[in-house]
mmCIF file of C-alpha atoms and ligand atoms in Angstrom:
data_model
loop_
_atom_site.group_PDB
_atom_site.id
_atom_site.type_symbol
_atom_site.label_atom_id
_atom_site.label_comp_id
_atom_site.label_asym_id
_atom_site.label_seq_id
_atom_site.Cartn_x
_atom_site.Cartn_y
_atom_site.Cartn_z
ATOM 1 C CA UNK A 13 -16.474 -13.245 -20.385
ATOM 2 C CA UNK A 14 -17.066 -12.057 -17.096
ATOM 3 C CA UNK A 15 -13.908 -11.481 -14.850
ATOM 4 C CA UNK A 16 -13.212 -13.284 -11.310
ATOM 5 C CA UNK A 17 -13.202 -11.221 -8.246
ATOM 6 C CA UNK A 18 -10.265 -10.734 -6.343
ATOM 7 C CA UNK A 19 -11.657 -10.454 -2.956
ATOM 8 C CA UNK A 20 -9.031 -8.252 -0.996
ATOM 9 C CA UNK A 21 -11.360 -7.663 1.738
ATOM 10 C CA UNK A 22 -11.588 -11.627 2.649
ATOM 11 C CA UNK A 23 -7.915 -12.056 2.029
ATOM 12 C CA UNK A 24 -7.089 -9.323 4.059
ATOM 13 C CA UNK A 25 -9.240 -10.606 6.943
ATOM 14 C CA UNK A 26 -7.218 -14.131 6.606
ATOM 15 C CA UNK A 27 -3.792 -12.515 6.844
ATOM 16 C CA UNK A 28 -4.943 -10.233 9.687
ATOM 17 C CA UNK A 29 -6.149 -13.467 11.632
ATOM 18 C CA UNK A 30 -2.833 -15.154 10.948
ATOM 19 C CA UNK A 31 -0.784 -12.041 12.115
ATOM 20 C CA UNK A 32 -3.125 -12.243 15.145
ATOM 21 C CA UNK A 33 -1.964 -15.555 15.959
ATOM 22 C CA UNK A 34 1.374 -14.945 15.205
ATOM 23 C CA UNK A 35 1.458 -11.827 17.488
ATOM 24 C CA UNK A 36 0.107 -14.104 20.251
ATOM 25 C CA UNK A 37 2.857 -16.523 19.691
ATOM 26 C CA UNK A 38 5.548 -13.769 19.404
ATOM 27 C CA UNK A 39 4.365 -12.152 22.833
ATOM 28 C CA UNK A 40 4.398 -15.687 24.649
ATOM 29 C CA UNK A 41 7.769 -16.136 23.193
ATOM 30 C CA UNK A 42 9.423 -12.704 23.956
ATOM 31 C CA UNK A 43 7.226 -10.708 26.242
ATOM 32 C CA UNK A 44 7.377 -8.306 24.044
ATOM 33 C CA UNK A 45 4.124 -6.831 22.233
ATOM 34 C CA UNK A 46 4.859 -5.497 18.691
ATOM 35 C CA UNK A 47 4.105 -1.694 18.974
ATOM 36 C CA UNK A 48 3.185 0.864 16.001
ATOM 37 C CA UNK A 49 3.266 4.611 16.272
ATOM 38 C CA UNK A 50 0.559 6.543 14.365
ATOM 39 C CA UNK A 51 1.471 10.011 13.856
ATOM 40 C CA UNK A 52 -1.320 12.104 11.809
ATOM 41 C CA UNK A 53 -1.023 15.748 11.314
ATOM 42 C CA UNK A 54 -4.065 17.713 10.860
ATOM 43 C CA UNK A 55 -7.800 16.812 9.976
ATOM 44 C CA UNK A 56 -7.765 15.817 6.359
ATOM 45 C CA UNK A 57 -10.947 13.598 6.358
ATOM 46 C CA UNK A 58 -9.642 10.624 4.294
ATOM 47 C CA UNK A 59 -6.579 10.466 5.957
ATOM 48 C CA UNK A 60 -8.552 10.513 9.277
ATOM 49 C CA UNK A 61 -10.597 7.520 8.212
ATOM 50 C CA UNK A 62 -7.351 5.602 6.995
ATOM 51 C CA UNK A 63 -5.811 6.120 10.087
ATOM 52 C CA UNK A 64 -8.855 5.000 12.183
ATOM 53 C CA UNK A 65 -9.166 1.729 10.282
ATOM 54 C CA UNK A 66 -5.415 1.153 10.648
ATOM 55 C CA UNK A 67 -5.344 1.577 14.609
ATOM 56 C CA UNK A 68 -8.692 -0.769 14.628
ATOM 57 C CA UNK A 69 -6.857 -3.657 12.746
ATOM 58 C CA UNK A 70 -3.967 -3.063 14.933
ATOM 59 C CA UNK A 71 -6.195 -3.449 18.062
ATOM 60 C CA UNK A 72 -7.712 -6.748 16.682
ATOM 61 C CA UNK A 73 -4.485 -8.444 16.140
ATOM 62 C CA UNK A 74 -3.035 -7.898 19.369
ATOM 63 C CA UNK A 75 -0.531 -4.978 18.191
ATOM 64 C CA UNK A 76 -0.175 -1.940 20.772
ATOM 65 C CA UNK A 77 -0.829 1.254 19.101
ATOM 66 C CA UNK A 78 0.571 4.644 19.907
ATOM 67 C CA UNK A 79 -1.566 7.434 18.711
ATOM 68 C CA UNK A 80 0.184 10.700 17.811
ATOM 69 C CA UNK A 81 -2.600 13.202 16.655
ATOM 70 C CA UNK A 82 -1.027 16.755 16.033
ATOM 71 C CA UNK A 83 -2.888 20.066 14.969
ATOM 72 C CA UNK A 84 -2.379 20.763 11.014
ATOM 73 C CA UNK A 85 -0.245 23.853 12.327
ATOM 74 C CA UNK A 86 2.233 21.806 13.872
ATOM 75 C CA UNK A 87 6.106 23.135 12.931
ATOM 76 C CA UNK A 88 8.318 20.780 10.887
ATOM 77 C CA UNK A 89 10.711 20.881 13.923
ATOM 78 C CA UNK A 90 8.008 19.579 16.277
ATOM 79 C CA UNK A 91 6.930 16.925 14.169
ATOM 80 C CA UNK A 92 10.665 15.965 13.906
ATOM 81 C CA UNK A 93 10.859 15.987 17.516
ATOM 82 C CA UNK A 94 8.517 13.640 17.899
ATOM 83 C CA UNK A 95 9.489 11.319 15.261
ATOM 84 C CA UNK A 96 13.074 11.348 17.156
ATOM 85 C CA UNK A 97 11.254 10.186 20.429
ATOM 86 C CA UNK A 98 9.448 7.189 18.527
ATOM 87 C CA UNK A 99 12.736 6.313 17.144
ATOM 88 C CA UNK A 100 14.543 6.089 20.613
ATOM 89 C CA UNK A 101 11.028 4.097 21.898
ATOM 90 C CA UNK A 102 11.973 0.704 22.571
ATOM 91 C CA UNK A 103 8.258 -0.119 23.051
ATOM 92 C CA UNK A 104 7.666 1.266 19.344
ATOM 93 C CA UNK A 105 8.795 -1.260 16.591
ATOM 94 C CA UNK A 106 7.031 0.845 13.671
ATOM 95 C CA UNK A 107 6.326 4.133 12.735
ATOM 96 C CA UNK A 108 3.642 5.469 10.307
ATOM 97 C CA UNK A 109 3.215 8.911 9.311
ATOM 98 C CA UNK A 110 -0.086 9.336 7.409
ATOM 99 C CA UNK A 111 0.549 11.001 4.132
ATOM 100 C CA UNK A 112 -0.013 13.753 2.858
ATOM 101 C CA UNK A 113 1.399 16.186 5.316
ATOM 102 C CA UNK A 114 0.232 19.578 5.248
ATOM 103 C CA UNK A 115 1.941 21.827 2.822
ATOM 104 C CA UNK A 116 4.471 23.440 5.290
ATOM 105 C CA UNK A 117 6.106 20.341 6.058
ATOM 106 C CA UNK A 118 8.522 19.091 3.850
ATOM 107 C CA UNK A 119 7.459 15.432 3.327
ATOM 108 C CA UNK A 120 10.909 14.112 2.182
ATOM 109 C CA UNK A 121 12.879 15.588 5.297
ATOM 110 C CA UNK A 122 10.106 13.664 7.746
ATOM 111 C CA UNK A 123 10.301 10.298 5.955
ATOM 112 C CA UNK A 124 13.983 10.165 5.952
ATOM 113 C CA UNK A 125 14.115 11.198 9.662
ATOM 114 C CA UNK A 126 12.123 7.738 10.570
ATOM 115 C CA UNK A 127 14.387 5.012 11.405
ATOM 116 C CA UNK A 128 14.885 2.581 8.666
ATOM 117 C CA UNK A 129 14.730 -0.238 11.464
ATOM 118 C CA UNK A 130 10.703 1.265 12.039
ATOM 119 C CA UNK A 131 9.956 2.084 8.442
ATOM 120 C CA UNK A 132 6.969 0.056 8.008
ATOM 121 C CA UNK A 133 5.807 2.317 5.102
ATOM 122 C CA UNK A 134 9.043 1.513 3.483
ATOM 123 C CA UNK A 135 9.322 4.920 2.454
ATOM 124 C CA UNK A 136 13.010 5.483 3.988
ATOM 125 C CA UNK A 137 15.564 5.767 1.088
ATOM 126 C CA UNK A 138 17.750 2.928 2.842
ATOM 127 C CA UNK A 139 14.584 0.678 2.327
ATOM 128 C CA UNK A 140 13.830 1.929 -1.283
ATOM 129 C CA UNK A 141 17.378 1.044 -2.030
ATOM 130 C CA UNK A 142 17.024 -2.350 -0.295
ATOM 131 C CA UNK A 143 13.589 -2.940 -2.754
ATOM 132 C CA UNK A 144 15.684 -2.002 -5.688
ATOM 133 C CA UNK A 145 18.417 -4.313 -4.893
ATOM 134 C CA UNK A 146 16.130 -7.029 -4.177
ATOM 135 C CA UNK A 147 17.211 -7.393 -0.361
ATOM 136 C CA UNK A 148 15.291 -7.650 2.763
ATOM 137 C CA UNK A 149 13.911 -4.574 3.995
ATOM 138 C CA UNK A 150 10.539 -2.887 4.707
ATOM 139 C CA UNK A 151 8.380 -3.078 1.579
ATOM 140 C CA UNK A 152 5.329 -0.582 0.909
ATOM 141 C CA UNK A 153 2.276 -1.663 2.287
ATOM 142 C CA UNK A 154 0.109 -1.278 -1.025
ATOM 143 C CA UNK A 155 2.248 -2.740 -3.427
ATOM 144 C CA UNK A 156 3.221 -5.392 -1.165
ATOM 145 C CA UNK A 157 -0.749 -6.285 -0.967
ATOM 146 C CA UNK A 158 -1.139 -6.076 -4.871
ATOM 147 C CA UNK A 159 1.614 -8.836 -5.153
ATOM 148 C CA UNK A 160 -0.097 -11.039 -2.478
ATOM 149 C CA UNK A 161 -3.679 -10.284 -4.403
ATOM 150 C CA UNK A 162 -2.167 -11.598 -7.750
ATOM 151 C CA UNK A 163 -0.440 -14.635 -6.039
ATOM 152 C CA UNK A 164 -4.068 -15.392 -4.501
ATOM 153 C CA UNK A 165 -5.506 -15.972 -8.134
ATOM 154 C CA UNK A 166 -3.113 -18.809 -8.630
ATOM 155 C CA UNK A 167 -1.549 -17.423 -11.901
ATOM 156 C CA UNK A 168 2.023 -16.786 -12.324
ATOM 157 C CA UNK A 169 3.729 -13.394 -12.755
ATOM 158 C CA UNK A 170 6.846 -15.261 -14.338
ATOM 159 C CA UNK A 171 7.110 -13.988 -17.920
ATOM 160 C CA UNK A 172 4.113 -12.006 -18.046
ATOM 161 C CA UNK A 173 3.736 -8.541 -19.355
ATOM 162 C CA UNK A 174 2.741 -6.110 -16.407
ATOM 163 C CA UNK A 175 1.795 -2.574 -17.173
ATOM 164 C CA UNK A 176 1.691 -0.275 -13.976
ATOM 165 C CA UNK A 177 -0.119 3.084 -14.644
ATOM 166 C CA UNK A 178 1.105 5.524 -12.143
ATOM 167 C CA UNK A 179 4.531 6.125 -11.138
ATOM 168 C CA UNK A 180 4.204 7.587 -7.705
ATOM 169 C CA UNK A 181 6.775 6.434 -4.807
ATOM 170 C CA UNK A 182 4.236 5.170 -2.560
ATOM 171 C CA UNK A 183 2.747 2.592 -5.286
ATOM 172 C CA UNK A 184 3.763 3.019 -8.879
ATOM 173 C CA UNK A 185 7.304 2.725 -8.500
ATOM 174 C CA UNK A 186 7.760 -0.145 -5.811
ATOM 175 C CA UNK A 187 4.595 -1.972 -7.572
ATOM 176 C CA UNK A 188 6.872 -2.318 -10.728
ATOM 177 C CA UNK A 189 9.999 -3.188 -8.831
ATOM 178 C CA UNK A 190 8.575 -5.852 -7.086
ATOM 179 C CA UNK A 191 6.797 -7.309 -10.394
ATOM 180 C CA UNK A 192 10.276 -7.281 -11.740
ATOM 181 C CA UNK A 193 11.430 -9.220 -8.744
ATOM 182 C CA UNK A 194 8.787 -11.709 -9.534
ATOM 183 C CA UNK A 195 10.275 -11.904 -13.409
ATOM 184 C CA UNK A 196 7.367 -10.070 -14.939
ATOM 185 C CA UNK A 197 8.175 -7.786 -18.106
ATOM 186 C CA UNK A 198 7.355 -4.335 -16.602
ATOM 187 C CA UNK A 199 6.069 -1.251 -18.331
ATOM 188 C CA UNK A 200 5.771 1.892 -15.951
ATOM 189 C CA UNK A 201 3.262 4.405 -17.570
ATOM 190 C CA UNK A 202 2.527 8.175 -16.612
ATOM 191 C CA UNK A 203 0.508 11.121 -17.724
ATOM 192 C CA UNK A 204 3.275 11.641 -20.564
ATOM 193 C CA UNK A 205 3.230 7.781 -21.935
ATOM 194 C CA UNK A 206 2.382 7.968 -25.620
ATOM 195 C CA UNK A 207 -0.754 5.999 -26.803
ATOM 196 C CA UNK A 208 -1.334 4.672 -23.308
ATOM 197 C CA UNK A 209 -4.541 2.678 -24.253
ATOM 198 C CA UNK A 210 -2.369 0.605 -26.681
ATOM 199 C CA UNK A 211 0.226 0.067 -23.993
ATOM 200 C CA UNK A 212 -2.403 -1.371 -21.179
ATOM 201 C CA UNK A 213 -3.560 -3.366 -24.165
ATOM 202 C CA UNK A 214 -0.510 -5.339 -23.952
ATOM 203 C CA UNK A 215 -0.724 -6.242 -20.393
ATOM 204 C CA UNK A 216 -1.311 -9.669 -19.087
ATOM 205 C CA UNK A 217 -1.154 -7.868 -15.215
ATOM 206 C CA UNK A 218 -2.632 -4.268 -15.311
ATOM 207 C CA UNK A 219 -2.069 -1.950 -11.811
ATOM 208 C CA UNK A 220 -3.926 0.889 -12.045
ATOM 209 C CA UNK A 221 -2.634 3.621 -9.806
ATOM 210 C CA UNK A 222 -3.317 6.917 -11.218
ATOM 211 C CA UNK A 223 -5.806 8.654 -8.832
ATOM 212 C CA UNK A 224 -8.481 9.114 -11.661
ATOM 213 C CA UNK A 225 -11.884 7.658 -11.364
ATOM 214 C CA UNK A 226 -12.634 5.080 -14.005
ATOM 215 C CA UNK A 227 -9.667 5.908 -16.201
ATOM 216 C CA UNK A 228 -9.169 2.294 -17.417
ATOM 217 C CA UNK A 229 -11.954 1.677 -19.709
ATOM 218 C CA UNK A 230 -13.013 -1.766 -21.251
ATOM 219 C CA UNK A 231 -11.123 -0.903 -24.598
ATOM 220 C CA UNK A 232 -7.958 -0.681 -22.618
ATOM 221 C CA UNK A 233 -7.834 -3.937 -21.252
ATOM 222 C CA UNK A 234 -6.709 -7.455 -22.811
ATOM 223 C CA UNK A 235 -9.223 -10.365 -22.968
ATOM 224 C CA UNK A 236 -8.344 -12.444 -19.713
ATOM 225 C CA UNK A 237 -5.878 -9.850 -17.985
ATOM 226 C CA UNK A 238 -5.600 -9.677 -14.336
ATOM 227 C CA UNK A 239 -6.550 -6.089 -13.235
ATOM 228 C CA UNK A 240 -5.649 -4.233 -9.955
ATOM 229 C CA UNK A 241 -7.381 -1.350 -9.048
ATOM 230 C CA UNK A 242 -5.271 0.792 -6.571
ATOM 231 C CA UNK A 243 -7.510 3.973 -6.784
ATOM 232 C CA UNK A 244 -10.138 5.321 -4.557
ATOM 233 C CA UNK A 245 -12.050 8.051 -5.728
ATOM 234 C CA UNK A 246 -15.383 9.874 -4.448
ATOM 235 C CA UNK A 247 -17.576 10.797 -7.253
ATOM 236 C CA UNK A 248 -20.288 13.590 -7.150
ATOM 237 C CA UNK A 249 -23.177 11.391 -6.437
ATOM 238 C CA UNK A 250 -21.057 9.849 -3.439
ATOM 239 C CA UNK A 251 -20.074 6.608 -4.815
ATOM 240 C CA UNK A 252 -16.866 5.202 -3.944
ATOM 241 C CA UNK A 253 -14.957 3.788 -7.266
ATOM 242 C CA UNK A 254 -11.582 3.005 -8.374
ATOM 243 C CA UNK A 255 -9.353 4.011 -11.009
ATOM 244 C CA UNK A 256 -10.594 1.222 -13.268
ATOM 245 C CA UNK A 257 -14.174 1.248 -14.976
ATOM 246 C CA UNK A 258 -15.311 -1.903 -13.153
ATOM 247 C CA UNK A 259 -18.461 -2.495 -15.186
ATOM 248 C CA UNK A 260 -16.654 -2.536 -18.444
ATOM 249 C CA UNK A 261 -13.417 -3.674 -17.606
ATOM 250 C CA UNK A 262 -14.938 -7.037 -15.986
ATOM 251 C CA UNK A 263 -16.376 -7.687 -19.251
ATOM 252 C CA UNK A 264 -12.807 -8.305 -20.793
ATOM 253 C CA UNK A 265 -10.605 -8.975 -17.736
ATOM 254 C CA UNK A 266 -9.859 -12.653 -16.371
ATOM 255 C CA UNK A 267 -9.634 -11.203 -12.715
ATOM 256 C CA UNK A 268 -10.200 -8.106 -11.241
ATOM 257 C CA UNK A 269 -10.236 -6.260 -7.794
ATOM 258 C CA UNK A 270 -13.301 -4.210 -6.477
ATOM 259 C CA UNK A 271 -13.547 -0.956 -5.176
ATOM 260 C CA UNK A 272 -14.159 -0.921 -2.322
ATOM 261 C CA UNK A 273 -12.909 -4.124 -1.033
ATOM 262 C CA UNK A 274 -10.082 -4.841 -2.943
ATOM 263 C CA UNK A 275 -6.559 -3.230 -2.698
ATOM 264 C CA UNK A 276 -7.566 -0.977 0.427
ATOM 265 C CA UNK A 277 -8.007 -3.524 3.044
ATOM 266 C CA UNK A 278 -4.618 -5.472 1.770
ATOM 267 C CA UNK A 279 -2.807 -2.079 2.616
ATOM 268 C CA UNK A 280 -4.075 -2.289 6.078
ATOM 269 C CA UNK A 281 -3.152 -6.096 6.436
ATOM 270 C CA UNK A 282 0.343 -5.526 5.045
ATOM 271 C CA UNK A 283 0.987 -2.527 7.667
ATOM 272 C CA UNK A 284 0.408 -5.305 10.314
ATOM 273 C CA UNK A 285 2.446 -7.984 8.617
ATOM 274 C CA UNK A 286 5.318 -5.147 8.472
ATOM 275 C CA UNK A 287 5.108 -4.196 12.056
ATOM 276 C CA UNK A 288 5.376 -7.995 13.358
ATOM 277 C CA UNK A 289 8.241 -7.977 11.009
ATOM 278 C CA UNK A 290 9.715 -4.941 12.637
ATOM 279 C CA UNK A 291 9.216 -6.381 16.379
ATOM 280 C CA UNK A 292 10.833 -9.681 15.376
ATOM 281 C CA UNK A 293 13.941 -7.817 14.107
ATOM 282 C CA UNK A 294 14.124 -5.745 17.173
ATOM 283 C CA UNK A 295 14.215 -8.880 19.582
ATOM 284 C CA UNK A 296 16.361 -10.854 17.102
HETATM 285 N N1 GUN B 313 -1.273 7.877 2.276
HETATM 286 C C1 GUN B 313 -1.752 6.968 1.484
HETATM 287 N N2 GUN B 313 -1.255 5.776 1.334
HETATM 288 C C2 GUN B 313 -0.491 5.709 2.297
HETATM 289 C C3 GUN B 313 0.162 4.849 2.901
HETATM 290 O O1 GUN B 313 0.260 3.761 2.468
HETATM 291 N N3 GUN B 313 1.212 5.051 4.155
HETATM 292 C C4 GUN B 313 1.219 6.478 4.500
HETATM 293 N N4 GUN B 313 1.952 6.320 5.631
HETATM 294 N N5 GUN B 313 0.488 7.203 4.077
HETATM 295 C C5 GUN B 313 -0.346 7.123 2.957
#
């Protein structure tokens, strides 16, 4: 069996275009242009690429971007000042603080300082709590994109065995929660999971968010499974690969998301969706 590809790039493009049309209508109806503040501290090259892509997508969809590049040595107190100003700025409906932050800054303090009403990443404990409750709040962009990708296959989530590998606050934990809300039976795995390959082989839906190149091999996947690859890893030979061994797993899976062109573009599309949602709430 050769898996069908979940084309995140195309799906994200369609969603971005839909957001663009919605933004146009929103501006016409309210006179308000949705605005996203992007805070990047330091010069991590991967973060710089992500932020550039996020800003480009915002521009194309008609969102207003407030750019806040800050030097790597920015003191925590100065970063907090920037966030307080953005919290108070009515033209800003979403605040994104790109992670990771430099080591001298306590990320938790910073993420807790972002107003929950502008927390388009869904990282503030208020929104984390709303997600656990199943109530309306901002949902983190990557797992939100993963769910849209599964839905795009036309397969149901309800009743399926879903295995999420990786327990990060950004992806693994919220992905598990969203799958649970969609009535999957969810197993959340991590580095200390016993016999991980056997657990993965039980998955109808497998979400790989480990951060290790080609970690999920063909023998770890059930025939016909839906496999979502959240990883982005650069190999020594320069190739960009996911956490899934694509060539092996495509022979087993029913559906598979590629890297690049899978989950990555969907994260950006969901950021646009969340920013427009922030603006809608602000004028409601
Ligand atoms: N770093 C890696 N992924 C993300 C994300 O989704 N949001 C932010 N703010 N930083 C990230």
